[in-house]
Each structure stands twice: as C-alpha cells, then as structure tokens.
Tab-separated table of C-alpha atoms in Angstrom:
chain	number	residue	atom	x	y	z
A	1	GLY	CA	-13.890	14.244	-6.915
A	2	GLU	CA	-11.795	11.510	-8.063
A	3	ASN	CA	-13.102	8.457	-7.406
A	4	VAL	CA	-11.113	4.648	-7.724
A	5	GLU	CA	-12.302	1.119	-7.625
A	6	GLN	CA	-9.983	-2.202	-6.448
A	7	HIS	CA	-10.706	-5.750	-7.462
A	8	PRO	CA	-10.726	-8.028	-5.788
A	9	SER	CA	-10.642	-7.322	-2.470
A	10	THR	CA	-8.552	-10.421	-1.598
A	11	LEU	CA	-6.450	-12.492	-3.721
A	12	SER	CA	-4.990	-16.299	-3.022
A	13	VAL	CA	-2.399	-17.410	-5.133
A	14	GLN	CA	-0.249	-20.405	-4.551
A	15	GLU	CA	3.863	-19.655	-4.669
A	16	GLY	CA	4.741	-19.009	-8.290
A	17	ASP	CA	1.358	-18.348	-9.438
A	18	SER	CA	0.952	-15.024	-11.068
A	19	ALA	CA	-1.698	-12.339	-9.484
A	20	VAL	CA	-3.186	-9.554	-11.039
A	21	ILE	CA	-5.356	-6.449	-9.023
A	22	LYS	CA	-7.395	-4.515	-11.423
A	23	CYS	CA	-8.624	-0.302	-10.525
A	24	THR	CA	-10.573	1.823	-12.808
A	25	TYR	CA	-10.475	5.943	-11.894
A	26	SER	CA	-13.246	8.269	-12.655
A	27	ASP	CA	-11.623	11.660	-13.119
A	28	SER	CA	-10.325	11.860	-16.969
A	29	ALA	CA	-7.561	14.617	-15.518
A	30	SER	CA	-5.655	11.885	-13.665
A	31	ASN	CA	-2.752	11.277	-15.059
A	32	TYR	CA	-0.475	9.639	-12.217
A	33	PHE	CA	-0.881	6.326	-10.832
A	34	PRO	CA	1.049	4.697	-7.932
A	35	TRP	CA	0.563	1.371	-6.754
A	36	TYR	CA	1.555	0.910	-2.741
A	37	LYS	CA	1.960	-1.972	-0.705
A	38	GLN	CA	1.337	-2.319	2.680
A	39	GLU	CA	2.430	-4.664	5.161
A	40	LEU	CA	0.636	-5.279	8.716
A	41	GLY	CA	1.586	-2.789	10.810
A	42	LYS	CA	3.551	-0.755	8.821
A	43	GLY	CA	2.351	2.410	6.299
A	44	PRO	CA	2.126	1.750	2.423
A	45	GLN	CA	5.045	1.822	0.757
A	46	LEU	CA	5.380	3.116	-2.933
A	47	ILE	CA	6.517	-0.124	-5.116
A	48	ILE	CA	5.827	1.315	-8.933
A	49	ASP	CA	3.723	3.582	-10.624
A	50	ILE	CA	3.131	4.507	-14.278
A	51	ARG	CA	2.095	7.988	-15.886
A	52	SER	CA	-0.867	8.471	-18.299
A	53	ASN	CA	1.414	9.090	-21.572
A	54	VAL	CA	2.701	5.526	-21.032
A	55	GLY	CA	0.778	2.204	-21.175
A	56	GLU	CA	2.820	-0.038	-19.316
A	57	LYS	CA	6.002	-0.238	-17.206
A	58	LYS	CA	7.910	-2.985	-15.617
A	59	ASP	CA	10.028	-3.444	-12.788
A	60	GLN	CA	11.264	-7.142	-12.351
A	61	ARG	CA	8.646	-9.142	-11.254
A	62	ILE	CA	6.022	-6.165	-11.015
A	63	ALA	CA	4.193	-4.688	-14.178
A	64	VAL	CA	1.787	-1.929	-14.348
A	65	THR	CA	-0.754	-1.286	-17.383
A	66	LEU	CA	-3.012	1.759	-18.047
A	67	ASN	CA	-5.493	2.255	-20.969
A	68	LYS	CA	-6.435	5.481	-20.644
A	69	THR	CA	-9.707	5.230	-22.639
A	70	ALA	CA	-11.046	2.598	-20.156
A	71	LYS	CA	-9.565	4.454	-17.210
A	72	HIS	CA	-8.353	1.629	-15.943
A	73	PHE	CA	-5.000	0.379	-14.524
A	74	SER	CA	-3.589	-2.807	-12.987
A	75	LEU	CA	-0.870	-4.700	-11.673
A	76	HIS	CA	0.921	-7.981	-12.399
A	77	ILE	CA	2.587	-9.703	-10.013
A	78	THR	CA	4.631	-13.113	-11.462
A	79	GLU	CA	6.470	-15.784	-9.764
A	80	THR	CA	4.272	-14.875	-6.629
A	81	GLN	CA	6.647	-15.094	-3.730
A	82	PRO	CA	5.313	-15.702	0.516
A	83	GLU	CA	6.720	-12.254	1.039
A	84	ASP	CA	4.397	-10.835	-1.562
A	85	SER	CA	1.539	-11.555	0.541
A	86	ALA	CA	0.203	-7.492	1.259
A	87	VAL	CA	-2.478	-5.423	1.286
A	88	TYR	CA	-1.793	-3.417	-2.099
A	89	PHE	CA	-3.461	-0.354	-2.913
A	90	CYS	CA	-3.404	1.261	-6.400
A	91	ALA	CA	-3.968	5.108	-6.068
A	92	ALA	CA	-4.760	7.780	-8.757
A	93	ILE	CA	-4.094	11.867	-8.746
A	94	ARG	CA	-3.881	14.751	-11.509
A	95	LEU	CA	-0.809	16.714	-11.192
A	96	SER	CA	-0.193	20.236	-12.700
A	97	GLY	CA	-2.176	21.902	-10.137
A	98	TYR	CA	-2.569	20.923	-6.346
A	99	SER	CA	-4.506	17.733	-5.786
A	100	THR	CA	-4.248	14.590	-3.601
A	101	LEU	CA	-4.097	11.300	-4.162
A	102	THR	CA	-7.336	9.191	-4.126
A	103	PHE	CA	-6.598	5.579	-3.189
A	104	GLY	CA	-8.661	2.570	-3.937
A	105	LYS	CA	-10.344	0.138	-0.828
A	106	GLY	CA	-6.923	-2.056	-1.076
A	107	THR	CA	-6.744	-5.878	-2.311
A	108	MET	CA	-5.150	-8.245	0.653
A	109	LEU	CA	-2.610	-10.476	-1.304
A	110	LEU	CA	-2.030	-14.269	-0.359
A	111	VAL	CA	0.686	-16.025	-1.584
A	112	SER	CA	0.652	-19.929	0.045
A	113	PRO	CA	3.824	-21.823	-0.515
B	1	ASP	CA	16.104	5.035	10.998
B	2	THR	CA	15.510	8.298	9.272
B	3	GLY	CA	11.980	7.494	7.918
B	4	VAL	CA	8.606	8.792	9.200
B	5	SER	CA	7.707	8.398	12.701
B	6	GLN	CA	4.751	8.388	14.954
B	7	ASP	CA	3.935	8.677	18.130
B	8	PRO	CA	2.098	6.984	19.701
B	9	ARG	CA	1.475	3.550	17.958
B	10	HIS	CA	-1.631	2.887	19.546
B	11	LYS	CA	-4.076	4.954	21.659
B	12	ILE	CA	-6.916	3.978	23.645
B	13	THR	CA	-9.327	6.409	24.691
B	14	LYS	CA	-12.832	6.697	26.426
B	15	ARG	CA	-15.516	8.381	24.167
B	16	GLY	CA	-15.497	12.462	24.656
B	17	GLN	CA	-11.671	12.716	25.555
B	18	ASN	CA	-9.317	14.689	23.576
B	19	VAL	CA	-6.508	13.345	21.806
B	20	THR	CA	-3.316	13.802	19.762
B	21	PHE	CA	-0.925	12.053	17.927
B	22	ARG	CA	2.524	13.764	16.348
B	23	CYS	CA	4.547	12.558	13.625
B	24	ASP	CA	8.032	13.525	12.759
B	25	PRO	CA	8.369	13.637	8.625
B	26	ILE	CA	11.792	12.887	6.893
B	27	SER	CA	13.920	15.756	8.160
B	28	GLU	CA	14.305	17.433	4.549
B	29	HIS	CA	10.854	17.076	3.262
B	30	ASN	CA	8.773	20.442	3.321
B	31	ARG	CA	5.481	18.693	2.914
B	32	LEU	CA	3.761	16.866	5.698
B	33	TYR	CA	0.254	14.708	4.880
B	34	TRP	CA	-2.093	13.184	7.238
B	35	TYR	CA	-4.755	10.105	6.383
B	36	ARG	CA	-7.405	8.108	7.962
B	37	GLN	CA	-7.257	4.612	7.205
B	38	THR	CA	-10.550	2.385	8.516
B	39	LEU	CA	-10.175	-1.361	8.467
B	40	GLY	CA	-11.154	-2.250	4.389
B	41	GLN	CA	-9.957	0.871	3.378
B	42	GLY	CA	-7.514	2.601	1.559
B	43	PRO	CA	-6.090	5.575	3.604
B	44	GLU	CA	-8.084	8.999	2.545
B	45	PHE	CA	-6.688	12.092	2.745
B	46	LEU	CA	-7.172	14.634	5.812
B	47	THR	CA	-5.051	17.584	5.518
B	48	TYR	CA	-1.364	18.972	4.095
B	49	PHE	CA	0.953	21.159	5.089
B	50	GLN	CA	4.155	22.752	2.889
B	51	ASN	CA	6.455	23.889	5.327
B	52	GLU	CA	4.225	25.559	8.480
B	53	ALA	CA	0.905	26.377	6.011
B	54	GLN	CA	-1.836	24.329	6.066
B	55	LEU	CA	-2.524	24.393	2.310
B	56	GLU	CA	-5.748	22.068	2.367
B	57	LYS	CA	-7.998	20.627	4.539
B	58	SER	CA	-10.612	17.458	3.498
B	59	ARG	CA	-14.355	17.822	4.826
B	60	LEU	CA	-13.522	14.602	6.494
B	61	LEU	CA	-11.702	17.528	8.750
B	62	SER	CA	-14.515	18.030	10.977
B	63	ASP	CA	-14.389	21.161	13.347
B	64	ARG	CA	-13.292	18.594	16.219
B	65	PHE	CA	-9.952	18.258	14.503
B	66	SER	CA	-7.215	20.617	14.484
B	67	ALA	CA	-3.518	20.020	12.846
B	68	GLU	CA	-0.289	21.682	13.302
B	69	ARG	CA	2.951	22.331	12.190
B	70	PRO	CA	4.367	25.122	13.881
B	71	LYS	CA	7.913	25.220	12.636
B	72	GLY	CA	7.433	23.613	9.495
B	73	SER	CA	8.974	20.117	11.357
B	74	PHE	CA	7.196	18.050	13.443
B	75	SER	CA	3.349	18.171	13.203
B	76	THR	CA	0.514	17.401	15.434
B	77	LEU	CA	-3.182	16.426	14.922
B	78	GLU	CA	-5.471	16.443	17.534
B	79	ILE	CA	-9.168	15.061	18.067
B	80	GLN	CA	-11.216	16.985	20.368
B	81	ARG	CA	-14.508	14.886	22.221
B	82	THR	CA	-13.477	12.016	20.831
B	83	GLU	CA	-16.244	9.388	18.968
B	84	GLN	CA	-16.234	5.848	18.412
B	85	GLY	CA	-16.443	6.931	15.015
B	86	ASP	CA	-12.826	8.020	14.851
B	87	SER	CA	-11.602	4.737	15.714
B	88	ALA	CA	-9.109	4.546	12.764
B	89	MET	CA	-5.691	4.155	11.616
B	90	TYR	CA	-4.222	7.863	11.239
B	91	LEU	CA	-1.168	8.084	8.958
B	92	CYS	CA	1.524	10.867	8.275
B	93	ALA	CA	3.260	10.875	5.366
B	94	SER	CA	5.945	12.686	3.826
B	95	SER	CA	7.939	14.184	0.741
B	96	PRO	CA	10.247	16.832	-0.794
B	97	SER	CA	8.203	20.085	-2.565
B	98	GLY	CA	8.890	20.034	-6.490
B	99	SER	CA	7.483	21.338	-9.280
B	100	LEU	CA	3.749	20.654	-10.001
B	101	ASP	CA	3.671	18.409	-12.633
B	102	VAL	CA	5.799	15.771	-10.974
B	103	TYR	CA	5.034	13.433	-8.511
B	104	ASN	CA	7.378	13.635	-5.492
B	105	GLU	CA	6.501	10.340	-3.210
B	106	GLN	CA	5.003	10.344	-0.077
B	107	PHE	CA	6.758	8.376	2.854
B	108	PHE	CA	4.345	6.801	5.046
B	109	GLY	CA	4.987	6.417	8.723
B	110	PRO	CA	3.537	3.596	10.743
B	111	GLY	CA	0.416	4.811	11.562
B	112	THR	CA	-0.956	5.433	14.841
B	113	ARG	CA	-3.717	3.365	15.932
B	114	LEU	CA	-6.607	4.509	17.565
B	115	THR	CA	-9.700	2.760	19.188
B	116	VAL	CA	-12.451	5.108	21.399
B	117	LEU	CA	-14.155	2.764	23.538
C-alpha cells in the first residue's frame, strides 16, 4: 500500500517568513495530492491540492510543487501569519479505481508574531 | 451549520465498556468515511460507505468495531469491549459521489475524542 512520509514534524517561524513542508510517497500510481490544515479542536480542512499532471499550483500565499520522478511534493507558505499556526497534513491517493487517502504524520507549524 | 457534525465530542470510558459515536454528514453527500487519529499521527482510514453500503474496511477495523449507515444518512461507529489502545480521535468525513478520476473533497467533522481508562 501507499506510504507517505512528512517532514519536519514541527516548524517554528517568525511572522513574515516562509515555511516549507515536504512529503514523499511510495506508490507511483498515486496521482492526486491534497494538503490539509487542522486547527485545534477541528477536523482537517483541504487548503490546496495538486494532480500528477501538474508540477506546481499556487493559491495566494500557498503553493504546492510536485516532482513525480522523485515522488515528492512540498507545501510552501509565504508571508506567514500567526493564523497560519496549525497542523498541516499531506496526503496521497490514486484516483481511477477505488482507493483511500493516505496521510502523512503531520507538521505542527508555529508562527510567532 | 451545514457541515459534518459528530456526537459526542468527548467520551471517557472504562476498559471493557462499549461505546457508540454518531456522525451526521453534509446532507447531499453520498459518501461517508471514518478515520482514526492518534496523537502525532495523521488520520488513518477505517471504513467507507456509499449511501448505506459499506464498501471498504481497513485492517485497522478489528472485529470489535462495527459501523452502520442504515438509511444512507447518519452513521454510527461502535466499539465493543474497549481497550486502552482504542484511545484516539475518531473523525468522520463526507463527500459527494462522482466519477472515479475526480477527487471529491472530503469534508471532515470535528471528531470524537475517546479516552479509555
């Protein structure tokens, strides 16, 4: 089955700095990679995603890059704000045929004012 | 609030007792998922329903676990003879159904935190 590794487990930055979270996956058949943000006391919420036919996707201050050959993808947050503090999860899934999301272990991002 | 709701939010029980959690998905969503999340880990898939049919079960779902979605709306997850290792956050998610090559976003509820003493 799919295995998703995520690093780092914790990340502390100053407000305004950039943050990068990296994930690797094992199943070359995985073709969809969502990122979730989980705030305290809440369930995960989708913030951005990327499909395997795209190398990069950007949405305001967040962007995701994908390297299919190396089987890794990354989340980039620029101009971080205190409200970005949360746990971020990457995930992978193979569409076209039933499959389930496999999540990484999460990265706790702390943005200090 | 039209999001996914879960009840109760917290449950403390003694080892050996049975517990039942409820999930109410977004009303027009056909698919419903249960996940387990332990401290420092990402959500782990447990089981999935398409309407009232349970289509997939993880190896994590031991015989002590049972899930139902009797009318294709709300779902229950029951754990019998709870063990301390069952302590975790149990998350429910729902999504609309669609074609297999399109990801239909899963919307997560706030979870039920189970503590087994």
